[in-house]
CSV table of C-alpha atoms in Angstrom, one decimal:
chain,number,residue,atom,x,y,z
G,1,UNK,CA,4.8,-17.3,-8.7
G,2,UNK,CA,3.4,-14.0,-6.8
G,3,UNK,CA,5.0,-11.2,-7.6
G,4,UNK,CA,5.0,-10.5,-3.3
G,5,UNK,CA,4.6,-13.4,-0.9
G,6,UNK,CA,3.9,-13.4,3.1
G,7,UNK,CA,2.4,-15.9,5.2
G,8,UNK,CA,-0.7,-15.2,5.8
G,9,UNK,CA,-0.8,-16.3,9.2
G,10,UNK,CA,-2.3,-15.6,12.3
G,11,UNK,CA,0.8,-15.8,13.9
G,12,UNK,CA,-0.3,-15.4,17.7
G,13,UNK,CA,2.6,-14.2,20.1
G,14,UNK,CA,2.5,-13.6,24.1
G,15,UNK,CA,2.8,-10.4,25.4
G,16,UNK,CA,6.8,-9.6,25.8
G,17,UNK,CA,7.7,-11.7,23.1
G,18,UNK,CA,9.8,-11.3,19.7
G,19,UNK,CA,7.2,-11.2,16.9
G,20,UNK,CA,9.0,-12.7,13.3
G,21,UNK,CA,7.5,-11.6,10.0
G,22,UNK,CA,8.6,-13.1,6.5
G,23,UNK,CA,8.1,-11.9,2.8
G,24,UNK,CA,9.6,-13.5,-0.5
G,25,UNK,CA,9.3,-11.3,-3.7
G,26,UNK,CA,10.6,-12.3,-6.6
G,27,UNK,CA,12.0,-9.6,-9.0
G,28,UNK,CA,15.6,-9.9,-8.2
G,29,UNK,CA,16.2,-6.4,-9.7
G,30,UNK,CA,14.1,-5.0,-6.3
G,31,UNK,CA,16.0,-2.2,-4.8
G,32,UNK,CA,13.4,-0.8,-2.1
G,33,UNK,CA,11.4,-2.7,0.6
G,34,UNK,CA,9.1,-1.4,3.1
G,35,UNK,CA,6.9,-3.0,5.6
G,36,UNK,CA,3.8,-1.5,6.6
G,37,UNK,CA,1.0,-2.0,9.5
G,38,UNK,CA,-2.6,-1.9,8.8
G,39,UNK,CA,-5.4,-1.8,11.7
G,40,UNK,CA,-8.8,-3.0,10.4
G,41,UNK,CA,-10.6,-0.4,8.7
G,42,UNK,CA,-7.7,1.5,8.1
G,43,UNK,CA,-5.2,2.5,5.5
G,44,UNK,CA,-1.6,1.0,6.0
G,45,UNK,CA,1.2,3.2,7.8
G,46,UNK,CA,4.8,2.7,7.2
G,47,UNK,CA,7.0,1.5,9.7
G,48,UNK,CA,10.0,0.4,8.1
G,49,UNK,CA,11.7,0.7,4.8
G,50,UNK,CA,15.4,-0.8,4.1
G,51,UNK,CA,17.6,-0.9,0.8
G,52,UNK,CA,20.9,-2.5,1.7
G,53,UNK,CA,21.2,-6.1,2.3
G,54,UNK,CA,21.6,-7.1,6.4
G,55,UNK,CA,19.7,-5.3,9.4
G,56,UNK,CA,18.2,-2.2,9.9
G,57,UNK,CA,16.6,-0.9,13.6
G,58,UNK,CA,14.2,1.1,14.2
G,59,UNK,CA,13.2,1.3,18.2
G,60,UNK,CA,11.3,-2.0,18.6
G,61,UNK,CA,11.5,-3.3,14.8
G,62,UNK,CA,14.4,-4.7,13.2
G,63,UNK,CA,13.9,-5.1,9.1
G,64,UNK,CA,16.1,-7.5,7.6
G,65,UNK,CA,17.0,-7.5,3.7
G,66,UNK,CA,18.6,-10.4,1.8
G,67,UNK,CA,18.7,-9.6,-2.0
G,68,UNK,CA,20.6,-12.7,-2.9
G,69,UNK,CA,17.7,-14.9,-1.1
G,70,UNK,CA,15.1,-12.1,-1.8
G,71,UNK,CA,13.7,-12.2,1.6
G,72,UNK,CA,12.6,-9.8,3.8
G,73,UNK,CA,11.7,-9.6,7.0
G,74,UNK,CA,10.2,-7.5,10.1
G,75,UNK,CA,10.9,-8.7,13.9
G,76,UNK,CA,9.0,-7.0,16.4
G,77,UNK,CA,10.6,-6.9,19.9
G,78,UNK,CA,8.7,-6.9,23.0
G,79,UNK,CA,5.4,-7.3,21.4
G,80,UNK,CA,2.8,-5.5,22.9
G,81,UNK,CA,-1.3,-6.1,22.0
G,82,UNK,CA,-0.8,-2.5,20.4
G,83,UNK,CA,0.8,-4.8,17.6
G,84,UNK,CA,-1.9,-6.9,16.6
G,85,UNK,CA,-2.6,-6.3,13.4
G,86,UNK,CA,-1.7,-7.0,9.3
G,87,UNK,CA,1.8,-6.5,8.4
G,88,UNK,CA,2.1,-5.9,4.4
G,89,UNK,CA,5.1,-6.2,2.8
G,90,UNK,CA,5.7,-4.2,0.2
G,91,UNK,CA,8.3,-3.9,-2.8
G,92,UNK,CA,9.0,-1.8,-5.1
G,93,UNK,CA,9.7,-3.4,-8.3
G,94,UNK,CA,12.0,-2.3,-11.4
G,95,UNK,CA,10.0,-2.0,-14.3
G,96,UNK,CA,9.5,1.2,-17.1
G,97,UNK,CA,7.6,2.4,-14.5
G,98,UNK,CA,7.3,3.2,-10.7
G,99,UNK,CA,5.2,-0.2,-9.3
G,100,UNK,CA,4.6,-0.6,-5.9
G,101,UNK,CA,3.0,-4.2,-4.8
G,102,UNK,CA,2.2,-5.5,-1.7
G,103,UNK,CA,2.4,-9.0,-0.1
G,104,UNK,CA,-1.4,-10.7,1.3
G,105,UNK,CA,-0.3,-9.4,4.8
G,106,UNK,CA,0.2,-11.5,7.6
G,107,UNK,CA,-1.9,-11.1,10.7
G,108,UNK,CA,0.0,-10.5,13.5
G,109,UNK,CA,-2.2,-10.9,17.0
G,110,UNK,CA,-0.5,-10.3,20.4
G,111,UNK,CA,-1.9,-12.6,23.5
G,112,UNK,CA,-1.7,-10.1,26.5
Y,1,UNK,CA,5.4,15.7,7.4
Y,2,UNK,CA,3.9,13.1,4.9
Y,3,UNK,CA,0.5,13.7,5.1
Y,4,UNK,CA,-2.1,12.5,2.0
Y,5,UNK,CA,-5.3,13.1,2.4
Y,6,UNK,CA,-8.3,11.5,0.6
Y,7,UNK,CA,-12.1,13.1,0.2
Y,8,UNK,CA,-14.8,11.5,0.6
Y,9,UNK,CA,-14.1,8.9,3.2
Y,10,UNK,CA,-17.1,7.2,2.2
Y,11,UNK,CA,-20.0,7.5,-0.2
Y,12,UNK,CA,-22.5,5.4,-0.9
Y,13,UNK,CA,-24.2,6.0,-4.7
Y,14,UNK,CA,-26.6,4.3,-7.1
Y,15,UNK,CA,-25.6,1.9,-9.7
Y,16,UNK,CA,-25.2,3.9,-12.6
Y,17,UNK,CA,-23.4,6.7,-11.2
Y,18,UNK,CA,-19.7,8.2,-11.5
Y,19,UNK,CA,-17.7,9.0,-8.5
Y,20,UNK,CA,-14.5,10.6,-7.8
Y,21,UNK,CA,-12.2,10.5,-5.7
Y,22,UNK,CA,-9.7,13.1,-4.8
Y,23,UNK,CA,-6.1,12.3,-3.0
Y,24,UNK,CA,-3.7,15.0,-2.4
Y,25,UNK,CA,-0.5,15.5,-0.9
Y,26,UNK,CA,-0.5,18.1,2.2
Y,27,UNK,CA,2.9,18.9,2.6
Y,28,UNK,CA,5.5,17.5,-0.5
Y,29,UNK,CA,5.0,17.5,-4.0
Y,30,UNK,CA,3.2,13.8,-5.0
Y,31,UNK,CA,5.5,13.4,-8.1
Y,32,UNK,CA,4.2,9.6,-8.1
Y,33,UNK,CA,0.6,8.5,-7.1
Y,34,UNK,CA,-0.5,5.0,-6.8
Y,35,UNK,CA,-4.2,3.8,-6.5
Y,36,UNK,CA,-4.8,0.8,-4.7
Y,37,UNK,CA,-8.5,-1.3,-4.2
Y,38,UNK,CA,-8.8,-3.4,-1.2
Y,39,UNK,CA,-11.7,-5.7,-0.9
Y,40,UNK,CA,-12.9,-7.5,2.5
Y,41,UNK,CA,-9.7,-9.2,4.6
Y,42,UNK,CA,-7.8,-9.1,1.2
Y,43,UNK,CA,-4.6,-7.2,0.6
Y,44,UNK,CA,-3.8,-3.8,-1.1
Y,45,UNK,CA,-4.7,-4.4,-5.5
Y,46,UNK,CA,-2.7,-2.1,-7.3
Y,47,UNK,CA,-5.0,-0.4,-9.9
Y,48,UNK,CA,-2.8,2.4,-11.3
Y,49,UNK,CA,0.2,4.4,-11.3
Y,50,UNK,CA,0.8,8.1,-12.2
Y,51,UNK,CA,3.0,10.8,-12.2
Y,52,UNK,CA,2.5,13.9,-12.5
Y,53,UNK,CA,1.2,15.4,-16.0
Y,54,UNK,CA,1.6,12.4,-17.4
Y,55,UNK,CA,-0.9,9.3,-18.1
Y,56,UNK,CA,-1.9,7.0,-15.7
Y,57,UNK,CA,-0.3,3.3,-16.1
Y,58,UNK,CA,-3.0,0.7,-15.6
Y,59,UNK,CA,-1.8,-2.4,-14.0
Y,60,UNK,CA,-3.5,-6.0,-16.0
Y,61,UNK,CA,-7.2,-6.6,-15.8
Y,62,UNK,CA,-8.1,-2.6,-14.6
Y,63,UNK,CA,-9.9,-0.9,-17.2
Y,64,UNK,CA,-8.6,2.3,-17.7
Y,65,UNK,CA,-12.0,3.7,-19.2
Y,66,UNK,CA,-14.0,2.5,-16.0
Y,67,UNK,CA,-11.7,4.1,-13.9
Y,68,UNK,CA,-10.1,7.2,-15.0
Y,69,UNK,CA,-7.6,8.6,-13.6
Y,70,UNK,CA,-5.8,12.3,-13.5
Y,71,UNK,CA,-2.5,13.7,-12.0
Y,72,UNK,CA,-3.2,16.9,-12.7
Y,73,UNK,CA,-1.1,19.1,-10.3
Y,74,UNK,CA,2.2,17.8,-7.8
Y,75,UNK,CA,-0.4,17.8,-5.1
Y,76,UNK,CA,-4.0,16.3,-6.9
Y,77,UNK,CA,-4.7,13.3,-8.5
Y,78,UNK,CA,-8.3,11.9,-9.0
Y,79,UNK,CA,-10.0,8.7,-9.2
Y,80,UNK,CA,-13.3,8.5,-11.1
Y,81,UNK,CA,-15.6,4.9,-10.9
Y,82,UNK,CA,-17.8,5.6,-14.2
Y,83,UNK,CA,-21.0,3.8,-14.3
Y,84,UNK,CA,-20.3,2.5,-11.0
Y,85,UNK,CA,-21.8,-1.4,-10.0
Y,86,UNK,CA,-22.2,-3.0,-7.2
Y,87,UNK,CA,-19.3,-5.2,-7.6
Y,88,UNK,CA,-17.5,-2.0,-7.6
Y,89,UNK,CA,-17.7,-1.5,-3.7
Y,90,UNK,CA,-14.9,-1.6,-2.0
Y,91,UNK,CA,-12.1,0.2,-0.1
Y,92,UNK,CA,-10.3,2.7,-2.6
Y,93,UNK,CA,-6.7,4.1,-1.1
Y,94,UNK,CA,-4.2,6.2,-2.5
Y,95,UNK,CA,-0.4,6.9,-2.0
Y,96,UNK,CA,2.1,9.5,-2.9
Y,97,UNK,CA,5.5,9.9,-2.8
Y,98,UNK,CA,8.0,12.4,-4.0
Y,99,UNK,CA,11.6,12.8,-5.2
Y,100,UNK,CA,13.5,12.1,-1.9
Y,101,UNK,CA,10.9,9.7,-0.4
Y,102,UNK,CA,11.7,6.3,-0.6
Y,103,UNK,CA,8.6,4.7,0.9
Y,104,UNK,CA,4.8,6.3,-0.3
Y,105,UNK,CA,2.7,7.3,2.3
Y,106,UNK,CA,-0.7,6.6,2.2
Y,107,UNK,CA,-4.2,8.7,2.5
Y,108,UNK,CA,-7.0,7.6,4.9
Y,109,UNK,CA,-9.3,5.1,2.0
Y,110,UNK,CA,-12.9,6.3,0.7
Y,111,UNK,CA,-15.1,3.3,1.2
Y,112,UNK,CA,-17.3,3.1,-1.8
Y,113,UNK,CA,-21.0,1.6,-1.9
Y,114,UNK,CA,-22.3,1.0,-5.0
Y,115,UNK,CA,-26.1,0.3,-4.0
């Protein structure tokens, strides 16, 4: 089993619509998650991170954590073509060291 | 705030050739660095962690005398591709994080072209 899973879609969305983003990981001792964007070409930029099990908001994004499932997820509201992109998931596992790894990404594209 | 830079963006050298790679933290203290390799519509590889002063941690299948790397300062920490190949080429990105940071922020990638 990957250590970070996503689908890798595309998932294709109209303009206006809610955009839902899924990532499995499976190191049940976790404790961080983040989801990042990345734009072709470019390096990723965080948009969300969340620690604590059930929903946390941020403007149009809503990251949703539960540990006991460990599954994560990202829901874009009001998806705009600005949002077409790859969404990585990323998690930062417990080990003797600090290990970051990231999901495949999904691509997200937005149908205006 | 946040800010990691990376220099070069790109370079494009001989086989043969070493390059580095420098990363560093603007504006907070990198206390962790991470080193990632992405290759065409492929996701972010983890090659190596380091902290500060201390040796790099390799992740399984990198080789850690290929690609050396050095945390030298809370604000620097190098990449060098020795003996560089063509299979070599690809998008090379670091991140940094300190203390109070929960998420690692990431530089702009050098895209490397080993001819």
């Amino acid at each position: 089993q990957k250590e970070v899973e996503q689908n890798s879609g595309p998932l294709s969305v109209p303009e206006g619509a809610i955009a839902s983003l899924n990532c499995t990981y499976s190191d049940r001792g976790s404790q961080s998650f983040f989801w990042y964007r990345q734009y072709s070409g470019k390096s990723p930029e965080l948009i969300m991170s969340i620690y604590s099990n059930g929903d946390k908001e941020d403007g149009r994004f809503t990251a949703q954590l539960n540990k006991a499932s460990q599954y994560v997820s990202l829901l874009i509201r009001d998806s705009q073509p600005s949002d077409s992109a790859t969404y990585l998931c990323a998690v930062n596992m417990r080990t003797s060291y600090d290990k970051v790894i990231f999901g495949p990404g999904t691509s997200l594209s937005v149908i205006p | 705030g946040a800010v990691v830079s990376q220099h070069p963006s790109w370079v494009i050298c001989k086989s043969g050739t070493s390059v580095k790679i420098e990363c560093r933290s603007l504006d907070f203290q990198a206390t962790t660095m991470f080193w990632y390799r992405q290759f065409p519509k492929q996701s972010l590889m983890l090659m190596a962690t380091s902290n500060e002063g201390s040796k790099a941690t390799y992740e399984q299948g990198v080789e850690k005398d290929k690609f050396l790397i050095n945390h030298a300062s809370l604000t620097l920490s190098t990449l060098t591709v020795t003996s560089a190949h063509p299979e070599d080429s690809s998008f090379y990105i670091c991140s940094a994080r300190d203390r109070r940071r929960q998420g690692a922020f990431f530089g702009p990638g050098t895209r490397l072209t080993v001819l």
